[in-house]
Each structure stands twice: as structure tokens, then as C-alpha cells.
């Protein structure tokens, strides 16, 4: 544990020192580091044995399905997927945060759709994660007495409580809310990171007042952000974290910057101004994350005035399957992003929450809380779609169900 603490401290210092005077400096550093990663890839991972190049463009872009199909060839220990899945599911069932296989931690990916994945991390990778996170979440530096509480699902990518000048506490997302609240009251975090649905619930209940609040692991909608900020009395930042890596964090101006000091992030355009990130991790060694395409949709941003050379984005829109597919009045199919739907429905006075699910080519199932605002919400949605030149689909009414705060929360989704 002492070793782990030292490693966290070392990663913290390294991340703080790793400052780039300009974007050119950052890109030059990235390229040098990337060359090393690619030169080792062929030796380390059988999947890349035949690529043998230090030119990123010659590597295939892989997605989750491909990654899982070739799981054993893409991790350094050659661990088979099934063994890792079994271990991770057992850990989740037992609510443990410390399951390892051959010395590496095994975490289940919390994907909202598709096959369940699993991610492997070594102790030094977890220490780097924690140290880097601290360096980025505390731009003014570490103070004695910093206490970081992370509310995550067990079997997630990192575990182990770390005590010392900085205390880390990992709290189980699936714990009953009363228990979670009591644990947080006792721990009195100075930094609290939790999924937005949990922050939303805690904002009214928690007497402990963390100095910084971060939303993690799920899309933070503007209306939820507002409620959380009102409740805690501090701005809510965002940590863009996937099991695939720590991908971005809010700066002091409130904009999310991508962690290009940890990964090369290529853009796969999905619509004008929107892209899915293709990540190549510059530090992870247990598993190869080389040109791994996430299904997230990010909205490009304007340059941020905070001076960071890391690219900033406007927002994280959600997963690709949160994008609806409707038709223009001239018949052309077109993607419809969640913000249009969200803006229309939440713009109706009195609407607190909703879900919109496209389950057929010309059908959206809409649930609204409170129920008496359903008609107005449906009318507003149809109107917004028509104004955007779209053929409005049939809107079907279903009763609103209070969401499970531990579930991945998606207001807008497409099952068709
Ligand atoms: Zn900034």
C-alpha cells in the first residue's frame, strides 16, 4: 500500500510537471511518445505482430467488438476474455473492489449496449490514474487534508482506499442511498466525483460540503448540472472517464479539455461539428489501446481562453446510440442529436424529466414527469422536429418510471 501511495505521488508530480508551452510542443512530445508505444506494440501484443510500423495510420481502427474478439492477443499476459469476464462478474456479484488475475485488476465495462467488456489494469496504471486525476482536478496543487470520494460501480477500473496526506475513498454506486450518504458524511470529502444521477440525489441530502464536485461516468445534462450546482453551491465539473481511459476533465473556465497528454485522440466525423474519438493510449501497457474507436459523440468546441494547449470540446453528447435517425421532408435520412430533443422537451414549463426512445423508423416512445405535461411535451417535440425540416414520427405515450440512480442514464436513445 505504501508503494501504491508513492506511485500515486510520483504520477501526480509527473503530471504537474508535464506542462506544455504550446500546442506544437504538446504534439511533438505526443509523437515521440507514440513512436515508442508503437515500436513496442508488435513485441508485446500478438495482434500487432504483423503491423510492425511506428506510423499510426498503418494500424487498423478497432472497435469494442473487434477488441473483445481478439482480447487475449491484445493484453500483455495473454489472458483469455472468458476468464476475465468470470472473475469480473464474480467481483461485481460480491461487491468487491480488489479482484486480480495474475496481478492485474479486472474491471467490467459498464457499456450501455452491446457485449459486456472487461478492462485490465496493473497497480502502476491505477496509481498513474489516481495521480494524474489529482493533478488535473486540483489545478492549484495538493493540500494536506484533501479527501477524494469517488462513487463508482464495484469492479470498476480502480480500487483500493489510499490513506495519507491525500485520502481516496471508493464508494459503491450500488450501496443504498442512505448508506452512501452516511459514508460520505463520515468521510467529509473535499472533492466528490459521482455519476450525475447520484449527484442529483445527494445535492439535497448531503450536509458535507465538498469544495469541488465532479460528474463522472455519464453524460451531464445542463438541467441536472444546474440543480447540482444549486444544491452544492459550487460549479460542477466533468470528468470524462470511460473504462477505456481517463479522457478529459473540465478546466477552471468550465470547459472540458481532452487528455491529449495521456492519449492521442483522432477524430472520426459523424456529422458536421461532431465526432467520435479514436484513442491511442500513451501509457497503458497491460492492454493495447491503439486506435480504439469509442461510440461516444463529442461536439467540437471553440478554443478555450484558459491557456491549456489541450483541445477543448463543447460537450460530450453521449453514445452513438443516443443519436436518433429520422428523415428530412425530402426523404433523406439524417441523424438527430440528443440536445435537440432535450431542448424541446425540457423547454416545456413544468417538465422535470423525460425519456425519448426511438424504437422504430417512424416512432418515438416518450415518457414525461410529471405525467400531466405529456401532451405539451409531445407537441413541443413534434414542433421542434418540424422546425428542423424533419418528418415528425409518431409519438407514443408511456408512463414515466423513476430512474434507478445506479443505472447508466440515457434520456434519449435509439433501439431501432
Ligand atoms: Zn480551458
Coordinates of C-alpha atoms and ligand atoms in Angstrom, one line a residue:
X1 CA 0.0 0.0 0.0
X2 CA 2.9 2.3 0.8
X3 CA 4.3 1.6 -2.7
X4 CA 1.0 2.4 -4.2
X5 CA 0.9 5.7 -2.4
X6 CA 4.3 6.6 -3.5
X7 CA 3.4 5.7 -7.1
X8 CA 0.3 7.9 -6.9
X9 CA 2.5 10.8 -5.6
X10 CA 5.1 10.2 -8.4
X11 CA 2.3 10.2 -11.1
X12 CA 0.9 13.4 -9.5
X13 CA 4.2 15.2 -9.7
X14 CA 4.9 14.0 -13.2
X15 CA 1.5 15.2 -14.4
X16 CA 2.0 18.6 -12.7
X17 CA 5.4 19.0 -14.3
X18 CA 4.2 17.9 -17.7
X19 CA 3.2 21.3 -18.9
X20 CA 3.4 22.3 -22.5
X21 CA 4.2 25.8 -23.6
X22 CA 2.3 25.5 -26.8
X23 CA 0.2 23.1 -28.8
X24 CA 3.2 22.4 -31.1
X25 CA 5.3 21.4 -28.1
X26 CA 2.5 19.1 -27.0
X27 CA 2.2 17.5 -30.4
X28 CA 5.9 17.0 -30.7
X29 CA 6.0 15.3 -27.3
X30 CA 3.0 13.2 -28.3
X31 CA 4.6 12.0 -31.5
X32 CA 7.8 11.0 -29.7
X33 CA 5.9 9.1 -27.0
X34 CA 3.6 7.5 -29.7
X35 CA 6.6 6.2 -31.6
X36 CA 7.8 4.3 -28.5
X37 CA 4.3 2.9 -27.9
X38 CA 4.0 1.6 -31.5
X39 CA 7.6 0.2 -31.6
X40 CA 6.8 -1.9 -28.6
X41 CA 3.3 -2.9 -29.7
X42 CA 4.4 -5.6 -32.1
X43 CA 6.6 -7.3 -29.5
X44 CA 4.1 -7.0 -26.7
X45 CA 0.8 -7.8 -28.4
X46 CA 0.4 -10.7 -30.9
X47 CA -2.4 -8.8 -32.6
X48 CA 0.1 -6.2 -33.9
X49 CA 2.9 -8.6 -34.8
X50 CA 2.4 -8.2 -38.5
X51 CA 1.9 -4.4 -38.5
X52 CA 5.5 -3.6 -37.4
X53 CA 5.4 0.1 -38.0
X54 CA 5.7 3.2 -36.0
X55 CA 3.3 5.1 -38.2
X56 CA -0.1 5.3 -36.5
X57 CA -2.0 5.4 -39.8
X58 CA -0.9 1.9 -40.7
X59 CA -2.7 0.5 -37.6
X60 CA -6.3 -0.7 -38.0
X61 CA -9.1 1.2 -36.2
X62 CA -10.7 -1.2 -33.9
X63 CA -14.0 -1.0 -32.0
X64 CA -15.2 -2.8 -28.9
X65 CA -16.4 -5.9 -30.8
X66 CA -13.0 -6.4 -32.5
X67 CA -11.2 -5.7 -29.3
X68 CA -13.2 -8.4 -27.5
X69 CA -12.8 -10.9 -30.3
X70 CA -9.0 -10.6 -30.0
X71 CA -8.9 -9.9 -26.3
X72 CA -6.1 -12.4 -25.5
X73 CA -3.9 -11.1 -28.3
X74 CA -4.4 -7.5 -27.1
X75 CA -3.2 -8.0 -23.5
X76 CA 0.3 -8.5 -22.3
X77 CA -0.4 -11.5 -20.2
X78 CA -2.4 -13.3 -22.9
X79 CA -5.4 -13.6 -20.5
X80 CA -8.5 -15.1 -22.3
X81 CA -11.6 -13.0 -22.3
X82 CA -13.8 -15.6 -20.6
X83 CA -11.5 -16.0 -17.6
X84 CA -11.5 -12.2 -17.1
X85 CA -15.3 -11.9 -17.5
X86 CA -15.8 -14.7 -15.0
X87 CA -13.5 -13.0 -12.5
X88 CA -15.1 -9.6 -13.0
X89 CA -18.6 -10.8 -12.8
X90 CA -17.8 -12.6 -9.6
X91 CA -16.2 -9.5 -8.2
X92 CA -19.3 -7.5 -9.1
X93 CA -21.6 -10.0 -7.5
X94 CA -19.6 -10.0 -4.3
X95 CA -19.3 -6.2 -4.4
X96 CA -15.5 -6.3 -4.2
X97 CA -13.2 -3.7 -5.5
X98 CA -10.0 -5.8 -5.3
X99 CA -10.2 -8.7 -7.7
X100 CA -7.0 -9.5 -9.5
X101 CA -5.9 -12.1 -12.1
X102 CA -2.1 -12.7 -12.3
X103 CA -1.5 -9.4 -10.5
X104 CA -3.8 -7.2 -12.7
X105 CA -7.1 -5.9 -11.7
X106 CA -10.1 -6.9 -13.7
X107 CA -13.0 -4.5 -14.2
X108 CA -16.2 -4.9 -16.0
X109 CA -17.0 -2.2 -18.6
X110 CA -20.3 -0.6 -17.9
X111 CA -21.4 -0.4 -21.5
X112 CA -24.9 0.6 -22.1
X113 CA -25.3 -1.6 -25.1
X114 CA -23.7 -4.5 -26.9
X115 CA -21.5 -7.1 -25.3
X116 CA -20.1 -6.7 -21.8
X117 CA -16.4 -5.9 -21.9
X118 CA -13.6 -6.1 -19.4
X119 CA -10.6 -4.0 -18.8
X120 CA -7.3 -4.9 -17.1
X121 CA -5.1 -2.5 -15.1
X122 CA -1.8 -3.0 -13.3
X123 CA -1.2 -1.4 -9.9
X124 CA 1.1 1.1 -11.5
X125 CA -1.5 2.0 -14.1
X126 CA -4.0 2.6 -11.3
X127 CA -1.6 4.7 -9.4
X128 CA -0.9 6.8 -12.5
X129 CA -4.7 7.2 -13.0
X130 CA -5.1 8.5 -9.4
X131 CA -2.1 10.8 -9.5
X132 CA -3.0 12.2 -12.9
X133 CA -6.6 12.7 -11.9
X134 CA -5.5 14.6 -8.7
X135 CA -3.1 16.8 -10.7
X136 CA -5.8 17.7 -13.1
X137 CA -8.7 18.1 -10.6
X138 CA -6.6 20.3 -8.3
X139 CA -5.1 23.0 -10.6
X140 CA -3.9 24.9 -7.5
X141 CA -2.0 22.0 -6.1
X142 CA -2.4 19.4 -3.4
X143 CA -3.2 20.5 0.1
X144 CA -2.9 18.4 3.2
X145 CA -6.3 17.2 4.2
X146 CA -7.5 16.7 0.6
X147 CA -10.1 13.9 0.7
X148 CA -11.3 12.5 -2.6
X149 CA -14.5 10.4 -2.7
X150 CA -15.3 8.6 -5.9
X151 CA -18.7 6.9 -6.3
X152 CA -18.2 4.1 -8.8
X153 CA -19.5 0.7 -9.5
X154 CA -17.6 -2.1 -7.8
X155 CA -15.4 -4.0 -10.2
X156 CA -14.7 -0.7 -11.9
X157 CA -11.3 0.2 -13.2
X158 CA -9.7 1.2 -9.9
X159 CA -10.0 0.3 -6.3
X160 CA -8.1 0.4 -3.0
X161 CA -8.6 3.1 -0.5
X162 CA -5.5 5.3 -0.2
X163 CA -4.8 7.0 3.0
X164 CA -2.1 9.6 3.6
X165 CA -1.8 13.3 3.0
X166 CA -4.5 12.7 0.4
X167 CA -7.2 10.2 1.2
X168 CA -9.0 8.4 -1.6
X169 CA -12.2 6.6 -0.9
X170 CA -14.1 4.5 -3.4
X171 CA -17.7 4.1 -2.6
X172 CA -20.0 1.6 -4.1
X173 CA -22.5 3.0 -6.5
X174 CA -24.9 0.2 -5.7
X175 CA -25.0 0.9 -2.0
X176 CA -28.4 2.1 -0.7
X177 CA -28.6 5.9 -0.8
X178 CA -28.8 6.2 3.0
X179 CA -25.7 4.2 3.4
X180 CA -23.9 6.2 0.7
X181 CA -25.0 9.4 2.3
X182 CA -23.8 8.3 5.8
X183 CA -20.4 7.2 4.5
X184 CA -19.9 10.5 2.7
X185 CA -20.9 12.4 5.9
X186 CA -18.3 10.5 7.8
X187 CA -15.6 10.9 5.2
X188 CA -16.3 14.6 4.5
X189 CA -14.8 14.7 1.0
X190 CA -13.2 17.9 -0.2
X191 CA -13.6 16.5 -3.8
X192 CA -16.7 14.4 -4.7
X193 CA -16.9 12.6 -8.0
X194 CA -20.1 10.6 -8.8
X195 CA -22.4 9.9 -11.7
X196 CA -24.7 12.9 -12.3
X197 CA -27.8 10.9 -11.3
X198 CA -26.2 10.3 -7.9
X199 CA -25.0 13.9 -7.5
X200 CA -28.6 15.0 -8.3
X201 CA -29.9 12.9 -5.4
X202 CA -27.1 13.8 -3.0
X203 CA -27.3 17.5 -3.6
X204 CA -30.3 17.9 -1.3
X205 CA -29.3 15.3 1.2
X206 CA -25.6 15.7 1.9
X207 CA -24.7 18.1 4.7
X208 CA -20.9 17.7 4.0
X209 CA -20.0 20.4 1.5
X210 CA -17.2 19.4 -0.9
X211 CA -15.2 22.2 -2.3
X212 CA -15.2 20.6 -5.8
X213 CA -17.9 18.4 -7.3
X214 CA -17.3 16.4 -10.5
X215 CA -19.7 14.4 -12.6
X216 CA -18.2 11.2 -13.8
X217 CA -19.1 8.2 -16.0
X218 CA -22.3 9.5 -17.5
X219 CA -23.5 12.4 -19.6
X220 CA -24.2 15.6 -17.6
X221 CA -27.2 17.3 -19.0
X222 CA -27.4 21.1 -18.4
X223 CA -30.5 21.0 -16.3
X224 CA -29.0 18.3 -14.0
X225 CA -25.8 20.4 -13.8
X226 CA -27.9 23.4 -12.7
X227 CA -29.7 21.5 -9.9
X228 CA -26.4 20.0 -8.7
X229 CA -24.7 23.4 -8.7
X230 CA -27.6 25.0 -6.8
X231 CA -27.6 22.1 -4.3
X232 CA -23.8 22.1 -3.5
X233 CA -23.2 25.8 -4.1
X234 CA -20.2 25.1 -6.3
X235 CA -19.8 24.7 -10.1
X236 CA -19.9 21.1 -11.2
X237 CA -17.1 19.9 -13.3
X238 CA -17.0 16.9 -15.6
X239 CA -14.6 14.0 -15.6
X240 CA -14.8 12.3 -19.0
X241 CA -13.8 8.8 -17.9
X242 CA -14.5 5.5 -19.7
X243 CA -13.2 2.1 -18.8
X244 CA -11.1 2.7 -21.9
X245 CA -9.3 5.5 -20.1
X246 CA -9.3 8.9 -18.5
X247 CA -10.2 11.1 -21.5
X248 CA -10.8 14.6 -20.3
X249 CA -11.7 17.0 -17.5
X250 CA -13.1 20.4 -17.0
X251 CA -10.7 23.4 -16.7
X252 CA -11.2 26.3 -14.4
X253 CA -13.2 28.0 -17.1
X254 CA -15.6 25.2 -17.1
X255 CA -14.7 23.7 -20.5
X256 CA -13.8 20.0 -21.0
X257 CA -10.3 19.5 -22.4
X258 CA -9.3 16.2 -23.8
X259 CA -6.4 14.5 -22.2
X260 CA -4.0 14.6 -25.1
X261 CA -1.1 14.4 -22.6
X262 CA -2.3 10.8 -21.9
X263 CA -3.6 9.7 -25.3
X264 CA -3.5 10.6 -29.0
X265 CA -7.1 11.4 -29.9
X266 CA -8.1 11.2 -33.5
X267 CA -11.5 12.3 -34.8
X268 CA -13.9 10.2 -36.7
X269 CA -16.5 12.7 -38.0
X270 CA -20.1 11.6 -37.5
X271 CA -21.8 14.8 -38.5
X272 CA -20.7 18.4 -39.1
X273 CA -19.1 19.6 -35.8
X274 CA -19.4 16.2 -34.2
X275 CA -17.0 13.3 -34.0
X276 CA -16.3 10.0 -32.2
X277 CA -12.9 9.8 -30.6
X278 CA -10.3 7.2 -31.7
X279 CA -7.9 6.8 -28.8
X280 CA -4.3 5.6 -28.6
X281 CA -3.2 5.4 -25.1
X282 CA 0.4 6.6 -24.5
X283 CA 0.8 5.0 -21.1
X284 CA -1.1 1.8 -20.6
X285 CA 0.8 -1.4 -21.0
X286 CA -1.4 -4.2 -19.8
X287 CA -3.7 -3.8 -22.7
X288 CA -3.2 -2.3 -26.1
X289 CA -5.4 0.7 -26.7
X290 CA -4.3 1.6 -30.2
X291 CA -6.8 3.4 -32.5
X292 CA -9.7 2.2 -30.4
X293 CA -12.8 3.9 -31.6
X294 CA -15.3 4.8 -28.9
X295 CA -19.0 5.1 -29.8
X296 CA -19.2 8.4 -27.9
X297 CA -20.2 11.5 -29.8
X298 CA -18.3 14.7 -28.9
X299 CA -19.3 18.2 -30.0
X300 CA -16.3 20.3 -31.2
X301 CA -15.6 23.4 -29.2
X302 CA -14.1 26.8 -29.8
X303 CA -10.6 27.3 -28.4
X304 CA -10.7 27.9 -24.6
X305 CA -9.2 31.0 -23.1
X306 CA -7.6 29.2 -20.1
X307 CA -4.3 28.8 -21.9
X308 CA -4.3 25.0 -21.9
X309 CA -2.8 23.5 -25.1
X310 CA -5.1 20.5 -24.8
X311 CA -8.1 20.7 -27.2
X312 CA -11.4 21.6 -25.6
X313 CA -14.8 20.3 -26.7
X314 CA -18.2 21.9 -26.3
X315 CA -19.7 18.9 -24.7
X316 CA -20.0 15.1 -24.6
X317 CA -23.2 14.3 -26.4
X318 CA -23.5 10.7 -25.4
X319 CA -23.1 7.4 -27.1
X320 CA -23.7 6.9 -30.8
X321 CA -26.9 5.0 -30.0
X322 CA -28.3 8.1 -28.3
X323 CA -28.5 9.6 -31.8
X324 CA -31.9 9.2 -33.4
X325 CA -32.3 8.6 -37.1
X326 CA -35.1 10.5 -38.7
X327 CA -36.0 11.7 -42.2
X328 CA -36.0 15.1 -43.8
X329 CA -39.1 16.2 -45.6
X330 CA -37.3 15.5 -48.9
X331 CA -36.8 11.9 -47.7
X332 CA -33.1 11.9 -46.8
X333 CA -32.2 10.1 -43.6
X334 CA -30.5 12.3 -41.1
X335 CA -29.1 12.0 -37.6
X336 CA -30.9 13.9 -34.8
X337 CA -28.8 14.6 -31.7
X338 CA -30.0 14.4 -28.1
X339 CA -29.7 18.2 -27.5
X340 CA -32.5 19.0 -29.9
X341 CA -34.8 16.5 -28.2
X342 CA -33.7 17.6 -24.7
X343 CA -34.1 21.3 -25.5
X344 CA -37.6 20.8 -26.9
X345 CA -39.0 18.7 -24.1
X346 CA -37.3 20.4 -21.1
X347 CA -38.3 23.7 -22.6
X348 CA -41.9 23.0 -21.7
X349 CA -42.7 24.7 -18.4
X350 CA -43.2 22.2 -15.5
X351 CA -41.4 19.2 -17.2
X352 CA -38.9 17.8 -14.7
X353 CA -37.6 14.7 -16.6
X354 CA -38.3 12.6 -19.6
X355 CA -37.1 9.8 -21.8
X356 CA -37.4 9.6 -25.6
X357 CA -36.7 6.2 -27.2
X358 CA -36.8 5.7 -31.0
X359 CA -37.9 2.1 -31.3
X360 CA -38.9 2.1 -35.0
X361 CA -38.2 4.1 -38.1
X362 CA -41.1 6.4 -37.5
X363 CA -41.8 6.1 -33.8
X364 CA -40.6 7.7 -30.6
X365 CA -41.7 6.5 -27.2
X366 CA -41.9 9.5 -24.9
X367 CA -42.3 9.4 -21.1
X368 CA -42.7 12.6 -19.1
X369 CA -42.5 13.6 -15.5
X370 CA -45.0 14.9 -14.4
X371 CA -47.5 13.0 -16.5
X372 CA -49.9 15.9 -17.0
X373 CA -47.2 17.7 -19.0
X374 CA -47.0 14.8 -21.6
X375 CA -49.3 16.4 -24.2
X376 CA -47.4 19.7 -24.1
X377 CA -44.1 17.9 -24.2
X378 CA -45.1 15.8 -27.2
X379 CA -46.4 18.8 -29.0
X380 CA -43.1 20.7 -28.4
X381 CA -41.1 17.8 -29.6
X382 CA -43.1 17.5 -32.9
X383 CA -42.8 21.2 -33.4
X384 CA -39.0 21.2 -32.8
X385 CA -38.6 18.4 -35.3
X386 CA -40.7 20.1 -37.9
X387 CA -38.9 23.3 -37.5
X388 CA -35.6 21.4 -38.2
X389 CA -37.1 20.2 -41.5
X390 CA -37.8 16.7 -40.3
X391 CA -40.7 14.4 -40.8
X392 CA -42.2 14.1 -37.3
X393 CA -42.6 10.5 -36.3
X394 CA -45.5 9.1 -34.3
X395 CA -45.0 10.0 -30.6
X396 CA -46.2 7.2 -28.3
X397 CA -47.1 7.7 -24.7
X398 CA -45.7 5.5 -22.0
X399 CA -45.7 6.1 -18.2
X400 CA -42.6 7.7 -16.7
X401 CA -40.5 5.4 -14.4
X402 CA -38.3 6.9 -11.8
X403 CA -34.8 6.0 -12.9
X404 CA -32.5 3.7 -11.0
X405 CA -29.6 6.0 -10.0
X406 CA -27.1 3.2 -10.4
X407 CA -28.1 2.6 -14.0
X408 CA -26.5 4.3 -16.9
X409 CA -28.8 7.1 -17.5
X410 CA -29.9 7.9 -21.0
X411 CA -32.8 10.2 -21.7
X412 CA -32.5 9.9 -25.5
X413 CA -31.8 6.5 -27.0
X414 CA -32.4 4.5 -30.1
X415 CA -33.2 0.8 -30.0
X416 CA -34.1 0.6 -33.7
Ligands
LIG1 ZN1 -9.9 25.7 -20.6

